[in-house]
Coordinates of C-alpha atoms in Angstrom, one line a residue:
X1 CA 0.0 0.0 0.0
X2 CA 1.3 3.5 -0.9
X3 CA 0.8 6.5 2.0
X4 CA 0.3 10.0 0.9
X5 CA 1.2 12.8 3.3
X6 CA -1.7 12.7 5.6
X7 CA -4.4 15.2 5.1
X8 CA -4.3 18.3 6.8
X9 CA -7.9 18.6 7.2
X10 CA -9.9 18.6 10.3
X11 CA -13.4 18.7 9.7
X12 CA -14.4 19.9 12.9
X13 CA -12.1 23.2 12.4
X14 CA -15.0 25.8 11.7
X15 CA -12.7 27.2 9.6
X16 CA -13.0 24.2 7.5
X17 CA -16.8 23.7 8.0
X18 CA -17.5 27.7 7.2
X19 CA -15.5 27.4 3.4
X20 CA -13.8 24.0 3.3
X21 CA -13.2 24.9 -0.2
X22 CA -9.4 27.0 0.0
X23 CA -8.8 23.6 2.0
X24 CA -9.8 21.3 -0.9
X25 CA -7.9 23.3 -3.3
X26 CA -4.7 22.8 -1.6
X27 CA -5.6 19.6 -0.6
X28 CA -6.0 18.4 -4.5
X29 CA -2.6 20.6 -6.0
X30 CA -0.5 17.8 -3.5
X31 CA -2.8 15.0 -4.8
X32 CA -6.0 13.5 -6.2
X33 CA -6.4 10.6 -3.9
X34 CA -4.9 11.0 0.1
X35 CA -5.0 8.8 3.1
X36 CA -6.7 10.8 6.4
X37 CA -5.1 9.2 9.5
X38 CA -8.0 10.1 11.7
X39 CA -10.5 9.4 9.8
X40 CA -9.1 6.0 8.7
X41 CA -9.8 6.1 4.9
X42 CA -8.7 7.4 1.7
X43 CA -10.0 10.9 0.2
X44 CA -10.3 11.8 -3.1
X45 CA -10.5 15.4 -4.1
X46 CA -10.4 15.6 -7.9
X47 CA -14.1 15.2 -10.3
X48 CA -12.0 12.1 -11.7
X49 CA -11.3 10.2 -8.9
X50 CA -14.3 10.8 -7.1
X51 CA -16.2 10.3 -10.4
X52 CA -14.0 6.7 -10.4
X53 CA -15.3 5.9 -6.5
X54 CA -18.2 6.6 -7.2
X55 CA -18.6 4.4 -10.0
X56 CA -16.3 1.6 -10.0
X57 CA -18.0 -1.5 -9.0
X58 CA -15.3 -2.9 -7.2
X59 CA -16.1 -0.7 -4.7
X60 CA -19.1 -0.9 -3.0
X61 CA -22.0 0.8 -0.3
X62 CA -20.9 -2.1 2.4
X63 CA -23.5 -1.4 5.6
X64 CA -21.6 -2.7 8.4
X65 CA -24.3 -2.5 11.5
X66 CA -23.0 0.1 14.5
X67 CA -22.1 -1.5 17.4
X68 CA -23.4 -2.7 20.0
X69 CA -26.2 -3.7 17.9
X70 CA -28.8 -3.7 21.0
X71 CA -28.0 -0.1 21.4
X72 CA -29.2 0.7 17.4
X73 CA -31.3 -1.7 16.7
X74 CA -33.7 0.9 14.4
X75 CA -30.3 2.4 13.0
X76 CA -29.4 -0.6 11.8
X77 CA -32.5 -1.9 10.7
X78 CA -33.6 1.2 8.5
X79 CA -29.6 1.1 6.5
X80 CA -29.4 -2.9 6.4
X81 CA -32.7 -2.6 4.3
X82 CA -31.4 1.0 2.3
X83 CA -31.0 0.8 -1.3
X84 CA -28.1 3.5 -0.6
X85 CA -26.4 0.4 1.3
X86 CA -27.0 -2.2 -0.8
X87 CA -24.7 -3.6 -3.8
X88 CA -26.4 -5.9 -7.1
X89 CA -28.0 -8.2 -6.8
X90 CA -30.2 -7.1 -3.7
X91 CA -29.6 -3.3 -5.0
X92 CA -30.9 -4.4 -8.5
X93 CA -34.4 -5.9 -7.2
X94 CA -35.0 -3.1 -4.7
X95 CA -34.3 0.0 -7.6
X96 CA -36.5 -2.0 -10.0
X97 CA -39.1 -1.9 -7.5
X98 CA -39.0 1.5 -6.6
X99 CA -38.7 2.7 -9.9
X100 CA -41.8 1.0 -10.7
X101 CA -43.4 3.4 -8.6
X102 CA -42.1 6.6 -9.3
X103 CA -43.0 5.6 -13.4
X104 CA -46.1 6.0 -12.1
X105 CA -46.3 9.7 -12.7
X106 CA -45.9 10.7 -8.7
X107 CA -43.6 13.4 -9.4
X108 CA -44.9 15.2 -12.8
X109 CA -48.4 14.7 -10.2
X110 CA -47.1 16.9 -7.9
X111 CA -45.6 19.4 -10.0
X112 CA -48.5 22.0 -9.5
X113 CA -49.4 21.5 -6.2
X114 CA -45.1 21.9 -5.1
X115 CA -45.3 25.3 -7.3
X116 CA -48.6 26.4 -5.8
X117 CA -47.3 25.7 -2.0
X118 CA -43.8 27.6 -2.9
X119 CA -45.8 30.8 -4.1
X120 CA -48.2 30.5 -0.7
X121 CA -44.7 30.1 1.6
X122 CA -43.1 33.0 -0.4
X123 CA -46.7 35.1 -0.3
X124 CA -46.3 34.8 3.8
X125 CA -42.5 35.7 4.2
X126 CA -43.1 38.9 1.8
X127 CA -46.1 39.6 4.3
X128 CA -43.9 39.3 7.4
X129 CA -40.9 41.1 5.8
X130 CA -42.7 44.2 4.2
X131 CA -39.4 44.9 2.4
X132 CA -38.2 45.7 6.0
X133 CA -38.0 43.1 8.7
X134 CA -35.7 40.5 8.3
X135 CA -37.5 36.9 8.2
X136 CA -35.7 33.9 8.2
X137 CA -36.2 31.9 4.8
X138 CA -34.6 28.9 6.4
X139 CA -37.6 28.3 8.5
X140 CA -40.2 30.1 6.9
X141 CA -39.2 28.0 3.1
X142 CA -36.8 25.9 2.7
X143 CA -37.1 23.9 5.8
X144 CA -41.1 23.8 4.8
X145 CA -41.4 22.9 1.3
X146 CA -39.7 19.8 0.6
X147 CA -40.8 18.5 4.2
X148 CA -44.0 18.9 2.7
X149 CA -43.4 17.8 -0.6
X150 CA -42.5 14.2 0.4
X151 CA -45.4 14.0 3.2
X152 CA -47.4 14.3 0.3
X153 CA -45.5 11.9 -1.9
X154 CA -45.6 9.0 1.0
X155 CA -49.6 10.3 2.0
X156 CA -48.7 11.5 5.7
X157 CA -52.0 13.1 7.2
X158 CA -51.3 16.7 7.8
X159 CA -51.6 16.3 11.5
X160 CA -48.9 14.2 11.4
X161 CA -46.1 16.0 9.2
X162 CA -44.6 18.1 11.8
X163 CA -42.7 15.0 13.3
X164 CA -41.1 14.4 10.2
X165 CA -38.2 16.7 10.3
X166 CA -37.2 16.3 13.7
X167 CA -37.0 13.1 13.4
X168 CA -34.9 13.4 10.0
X169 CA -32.2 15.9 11.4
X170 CA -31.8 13.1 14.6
X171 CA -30.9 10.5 12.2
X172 CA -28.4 12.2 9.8
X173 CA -26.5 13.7 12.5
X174 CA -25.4 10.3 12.6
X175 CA -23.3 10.3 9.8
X176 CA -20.6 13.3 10.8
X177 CA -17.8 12.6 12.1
X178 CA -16.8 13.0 16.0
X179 CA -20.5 12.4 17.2
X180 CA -21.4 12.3 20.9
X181 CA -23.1 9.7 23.0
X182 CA -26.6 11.9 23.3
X183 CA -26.2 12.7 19.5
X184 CA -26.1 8.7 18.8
X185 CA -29.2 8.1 21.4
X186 CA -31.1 10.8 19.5
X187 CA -30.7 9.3 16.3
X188 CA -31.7 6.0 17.1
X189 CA -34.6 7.3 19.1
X190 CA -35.8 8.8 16.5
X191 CA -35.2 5.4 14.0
X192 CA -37.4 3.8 16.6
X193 CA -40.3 6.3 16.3
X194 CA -40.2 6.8 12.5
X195 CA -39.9 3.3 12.2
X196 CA -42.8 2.3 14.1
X197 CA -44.8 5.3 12.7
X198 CA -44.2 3.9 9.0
X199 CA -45.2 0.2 9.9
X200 CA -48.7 1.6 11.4
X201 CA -49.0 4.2 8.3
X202 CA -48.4 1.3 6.3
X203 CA -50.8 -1.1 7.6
X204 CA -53.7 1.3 7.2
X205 CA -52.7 1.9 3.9
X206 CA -53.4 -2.3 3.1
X207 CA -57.0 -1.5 4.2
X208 CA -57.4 2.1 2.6
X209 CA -55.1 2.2 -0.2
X210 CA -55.0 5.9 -1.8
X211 CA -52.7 7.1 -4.9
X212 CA -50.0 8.4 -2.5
X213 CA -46.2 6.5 -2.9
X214 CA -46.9 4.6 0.1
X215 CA -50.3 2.8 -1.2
X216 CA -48.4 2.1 -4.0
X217 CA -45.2 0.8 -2.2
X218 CA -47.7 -1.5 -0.2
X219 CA -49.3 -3.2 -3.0
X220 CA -46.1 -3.5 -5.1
X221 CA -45.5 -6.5 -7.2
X222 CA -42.9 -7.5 -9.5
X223 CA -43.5 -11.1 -10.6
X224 CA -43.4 -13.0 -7.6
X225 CA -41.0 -10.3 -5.7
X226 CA -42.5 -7.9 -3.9
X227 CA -40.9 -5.3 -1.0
X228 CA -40.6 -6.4 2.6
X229 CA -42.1 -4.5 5.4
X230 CA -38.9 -3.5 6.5
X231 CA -37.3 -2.4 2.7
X232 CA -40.9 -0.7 2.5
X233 CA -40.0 0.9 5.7
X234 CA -36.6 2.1 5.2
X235 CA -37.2 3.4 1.6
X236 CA -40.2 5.8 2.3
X237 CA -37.0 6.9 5.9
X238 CA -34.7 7.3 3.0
X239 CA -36.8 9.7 0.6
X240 CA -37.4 11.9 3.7
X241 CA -34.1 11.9 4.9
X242 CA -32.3 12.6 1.6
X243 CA -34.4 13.8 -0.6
X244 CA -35.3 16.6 1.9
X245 CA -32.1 17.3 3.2
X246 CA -30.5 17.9 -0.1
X247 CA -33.4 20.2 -1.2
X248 CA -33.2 22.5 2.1
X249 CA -29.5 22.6 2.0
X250 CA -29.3 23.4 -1.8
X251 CA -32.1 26.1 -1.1
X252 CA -30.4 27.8 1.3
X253 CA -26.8 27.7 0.5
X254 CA -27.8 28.9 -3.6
X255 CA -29.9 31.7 -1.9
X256 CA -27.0 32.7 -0.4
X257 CA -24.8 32.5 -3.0
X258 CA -26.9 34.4 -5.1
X259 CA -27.3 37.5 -1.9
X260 CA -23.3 37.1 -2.1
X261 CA -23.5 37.7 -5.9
X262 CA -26.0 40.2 -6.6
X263 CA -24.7 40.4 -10.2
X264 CA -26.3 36.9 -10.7
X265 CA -29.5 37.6 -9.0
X266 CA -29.8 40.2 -11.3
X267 CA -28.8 38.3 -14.3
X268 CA -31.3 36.0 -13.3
X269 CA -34.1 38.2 -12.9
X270 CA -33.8 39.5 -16.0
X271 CA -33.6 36.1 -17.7
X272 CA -35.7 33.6 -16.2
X273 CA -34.4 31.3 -18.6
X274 CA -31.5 30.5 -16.6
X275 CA -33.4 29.3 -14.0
X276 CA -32.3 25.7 -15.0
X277 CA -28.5 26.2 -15.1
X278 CA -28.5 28.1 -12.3
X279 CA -30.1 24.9 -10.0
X280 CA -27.2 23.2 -11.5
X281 CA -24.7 25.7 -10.2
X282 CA -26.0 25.8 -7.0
X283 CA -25.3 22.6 -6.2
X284 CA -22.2 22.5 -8.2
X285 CA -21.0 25.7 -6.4
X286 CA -21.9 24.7 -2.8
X287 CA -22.6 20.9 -2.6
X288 CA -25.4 20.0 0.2
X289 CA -23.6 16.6 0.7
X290 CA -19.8 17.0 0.8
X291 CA -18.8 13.1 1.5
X292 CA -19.8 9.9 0.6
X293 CA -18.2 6.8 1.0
X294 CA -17.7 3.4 -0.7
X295 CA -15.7 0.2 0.9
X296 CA -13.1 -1.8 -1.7
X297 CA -14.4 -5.2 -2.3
X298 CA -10.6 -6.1 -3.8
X299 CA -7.6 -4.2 -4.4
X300 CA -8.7 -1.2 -6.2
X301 CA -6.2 1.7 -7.9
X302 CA -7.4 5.5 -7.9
X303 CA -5.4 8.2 -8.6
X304 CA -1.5 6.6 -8.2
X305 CA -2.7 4.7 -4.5
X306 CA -4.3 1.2 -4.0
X307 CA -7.1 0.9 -1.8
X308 CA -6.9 -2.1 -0.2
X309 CA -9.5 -4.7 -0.1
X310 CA -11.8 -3.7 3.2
X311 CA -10.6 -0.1 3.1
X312 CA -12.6 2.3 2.9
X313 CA -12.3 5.3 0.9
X314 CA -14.5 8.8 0.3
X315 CA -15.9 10.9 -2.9
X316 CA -15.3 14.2 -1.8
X317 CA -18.2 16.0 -3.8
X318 CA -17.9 19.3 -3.1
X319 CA -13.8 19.4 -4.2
X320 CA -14.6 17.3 -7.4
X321 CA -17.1 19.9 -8.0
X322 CA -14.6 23.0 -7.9
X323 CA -12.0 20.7 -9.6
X324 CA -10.2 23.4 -12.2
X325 CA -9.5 20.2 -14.4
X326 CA -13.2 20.5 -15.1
X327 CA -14.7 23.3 -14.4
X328 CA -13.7 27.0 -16.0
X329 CA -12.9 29.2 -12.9
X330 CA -14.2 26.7 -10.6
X331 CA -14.3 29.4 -7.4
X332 CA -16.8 31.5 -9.9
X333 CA -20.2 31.3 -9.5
X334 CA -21.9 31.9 -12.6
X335 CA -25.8 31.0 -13.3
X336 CA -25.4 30.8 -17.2
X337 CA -22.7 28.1 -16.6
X338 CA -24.1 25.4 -19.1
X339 CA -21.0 23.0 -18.7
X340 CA -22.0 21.6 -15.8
X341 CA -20.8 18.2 -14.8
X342 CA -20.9 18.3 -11.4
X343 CA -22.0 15.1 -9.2
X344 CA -23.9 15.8 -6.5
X345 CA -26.3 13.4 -7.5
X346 CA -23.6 11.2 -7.3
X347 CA -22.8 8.9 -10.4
X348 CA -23.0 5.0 -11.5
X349 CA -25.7 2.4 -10.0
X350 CA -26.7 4.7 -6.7
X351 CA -27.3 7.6 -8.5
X352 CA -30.0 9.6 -6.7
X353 CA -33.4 8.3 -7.2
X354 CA -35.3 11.3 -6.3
X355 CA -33.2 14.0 -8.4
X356 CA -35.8 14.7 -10.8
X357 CA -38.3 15.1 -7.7
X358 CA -35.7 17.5 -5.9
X359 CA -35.2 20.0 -9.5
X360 CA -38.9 20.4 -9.5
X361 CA -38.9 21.6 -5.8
X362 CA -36.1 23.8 -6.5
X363 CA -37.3 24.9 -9.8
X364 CA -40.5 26.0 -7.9
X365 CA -38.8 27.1 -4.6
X366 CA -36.5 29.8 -6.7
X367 CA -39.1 30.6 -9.7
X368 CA -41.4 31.4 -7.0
X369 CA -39.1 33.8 -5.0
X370 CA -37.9 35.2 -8.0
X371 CA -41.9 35.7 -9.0
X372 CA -43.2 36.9 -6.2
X373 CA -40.5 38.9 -5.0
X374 CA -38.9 42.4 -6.6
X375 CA -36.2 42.7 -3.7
X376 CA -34.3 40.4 -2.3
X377 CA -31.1 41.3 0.3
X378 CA -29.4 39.8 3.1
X379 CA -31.2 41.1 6.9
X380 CA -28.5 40.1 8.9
X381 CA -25.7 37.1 9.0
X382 CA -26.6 33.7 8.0
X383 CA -25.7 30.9 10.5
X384 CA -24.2 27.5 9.1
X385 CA -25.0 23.9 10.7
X386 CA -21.8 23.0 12.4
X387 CA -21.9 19.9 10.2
X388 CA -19.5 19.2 7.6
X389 CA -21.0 16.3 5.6
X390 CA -24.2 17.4 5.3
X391 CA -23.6 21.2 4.7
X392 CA -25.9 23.8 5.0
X393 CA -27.3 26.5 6.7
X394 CA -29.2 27.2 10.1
X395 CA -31.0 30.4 9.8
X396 CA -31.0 32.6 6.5
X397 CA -32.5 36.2 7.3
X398 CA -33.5 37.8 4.4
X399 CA -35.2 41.6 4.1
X400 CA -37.8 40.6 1.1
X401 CA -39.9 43.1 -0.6
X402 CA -42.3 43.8 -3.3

């Protein structure tokens, strides 16, 4: 096995976690593919590399259950049954199934009903902001919508759909790095009651089938295969907890960027047909999810090293995504940018599911603040998650006005 110079990158540094991109950049001028002591595992921090983790098949989405199993039994339970964690041929049957469902026309469904609520939520901040008072478009929008969004998708009753966030930011706190022992007991509380809240949704649904994902999910068949409880279960966990997590953080941080840019807000407003590549760069410019990880299955070479069979090593998304190699003036955020190959969707067999789902919600969460909206401007400083894998933002005041 060949060593690079360890990393120097702590990912608990704020520094890092405020702009870890200066960081990357240095990072990836020593080389594409480094081992990080701490973190046990290899990074890679160029577009091909991380392109190449993500879709080589020798390595693989290996769930290995967190110990001591008793403690996370619902943990485990909802990733041992995750498409995200699962490698052909059990990954194979489950995406055929699931896309089954979503050909059934559940996302072009939704279209108008995601575009009406993000004209409502924009209609209220405008209200509470009168061009004046800051309002925070974290909580007031982008927290809302696609929360929303995939409560409608799965058919959650409306009484119900406030517990689905907080039960979502629990679980995914489990994936950082240096988590604490109330951090890991909140997450698997939460797995415990989302769990057992999805086995009773889905038992009424048996009984009262509607033409939500859920009812559909249910009656699934696929010649004589059909989805366990417990893959039924864990898929509708996963669409909340990534599909919503993406489209907040992506909301929020391209807000932001464009407040940091106001050159490309107003490039935008005057041509609302860059609404499209501008989505794109968002997430190309300031990627919601910064790692991802894959597990060699056999000696695998990337960029000079060789991961070793059982090693583990990580896509970084958000350096591939400002790789110069790739990308014209990577650091430059530019709305018109129409060369765009950015992978924040990932790449190869686990690419997202639920990406056309989350470019409708954005398309409609931007159109409609562009829409209703004929000022837009920062109303005081933004706070960031202190996350670095899922990155995003905590509060975003904004001063909107029409």
């Amino acid at each position: 096995m060949t060593l690079a110079a360890p990393v120097p990158l702590d990912l608990t540094d704020p520094a890092v976690v405020a702009d870890p991109y200066p960081a990357f950049a240095r990072a990836r001028a020593e080389a594409p593919v480094q081992w990080h002591e701490d973190m046990g595992l290899w990074l890679a921090f160029t577009h091909a590399e991380s392109n190449a983790v993500l879709r080589d098949r020798r390595l693989g989405r290996i769930w290995s259950d967190k110990a001591p199993a008793e403690r996370f039994e619902s943990f485990n339970l909802i990733h041992r049954n995750a498409i995200l964690e699962m490698e052909p041929p059990e990954h194979t049957r489950l995406r055929r199934l699931i896309s089954s469902a979503f050909a059934r026309g559940h996302v072009e469904r939704l279209r108008p009903w995601v575009e009406d609520l993000a004209r409502t939520l924009v209609d209220e901040l405008v209200e509470r902001s009168g061009g004046s008072e800051p309002v925070d478009l974290l909580s007031g929008m982008a927290e809302q919508l696609p929360v929303a969004v995939i409560a409608e998708l799965l058919g959650v009753p409306q009484v119900d759909r406030p517990l689905l966030r907080p039960w979502s930011n629990a679980i995914v706190k489990m994936y950082e790095y240096g988590r604490t022992a109330e951090t890991e007991a909140s997450a698997e509380r939460a797995a415990e009651e989302f769990v057992a809240y999805l086995r009773g949704l889905a038992a009424e649904r048996r009984t009262n089938p509607g033409e939500d994902l859920v009812s559909h999910l249910v009656s699934l068949r696929d010649a004589d295969d059909r989805l366990t409880e417990d893959e039924l279960v864990t898929t509708c966990i996963l669409l909340l907890n990534a599909g919503h997590e993406a489209t907040v953080n992506v909301s929020g941080n391209g807000t932001l960027a464009l407040l940091q840019h106001p050159d490309q807000l107003a490039r935008l407003r005057a041509d609302r047909a860059l609404l499209p590549t501008a989505i794109e760069e968002f997430m190309r410019y300031d990627s919601p999810l910064q790692l991802f990880e894959r597990t060699a299955t056999e000696d695998v070479e990337i960029g000079g090293i060789t991961v070793e069979r059982g090693q583990k090593i990580a896509a970084l998304l958000g350096a591939a995504n400002r790789d110069p190699a790739v990308f014209a003036e990577p650091d430059t955020f530019d709305v018109g940018r129409t060369d765009n190959g950015h992978i924040t969707f990932g790449a190869g067999i686990h690419f997202c599911i639920g990406a056309p789902l989350a470019r409708v919600e954005l398309q409609a969460t931007f159109g409609a603040l562009l829409d209703r909206t004929t000022t837009v401007e920062l109303g005081g400083d933004p706070v960031r998650r202190p996350e670095f894998v899922i990155r995003g933002l905590r509060t975003l005041p904004v001063v909107l006005g029409r």
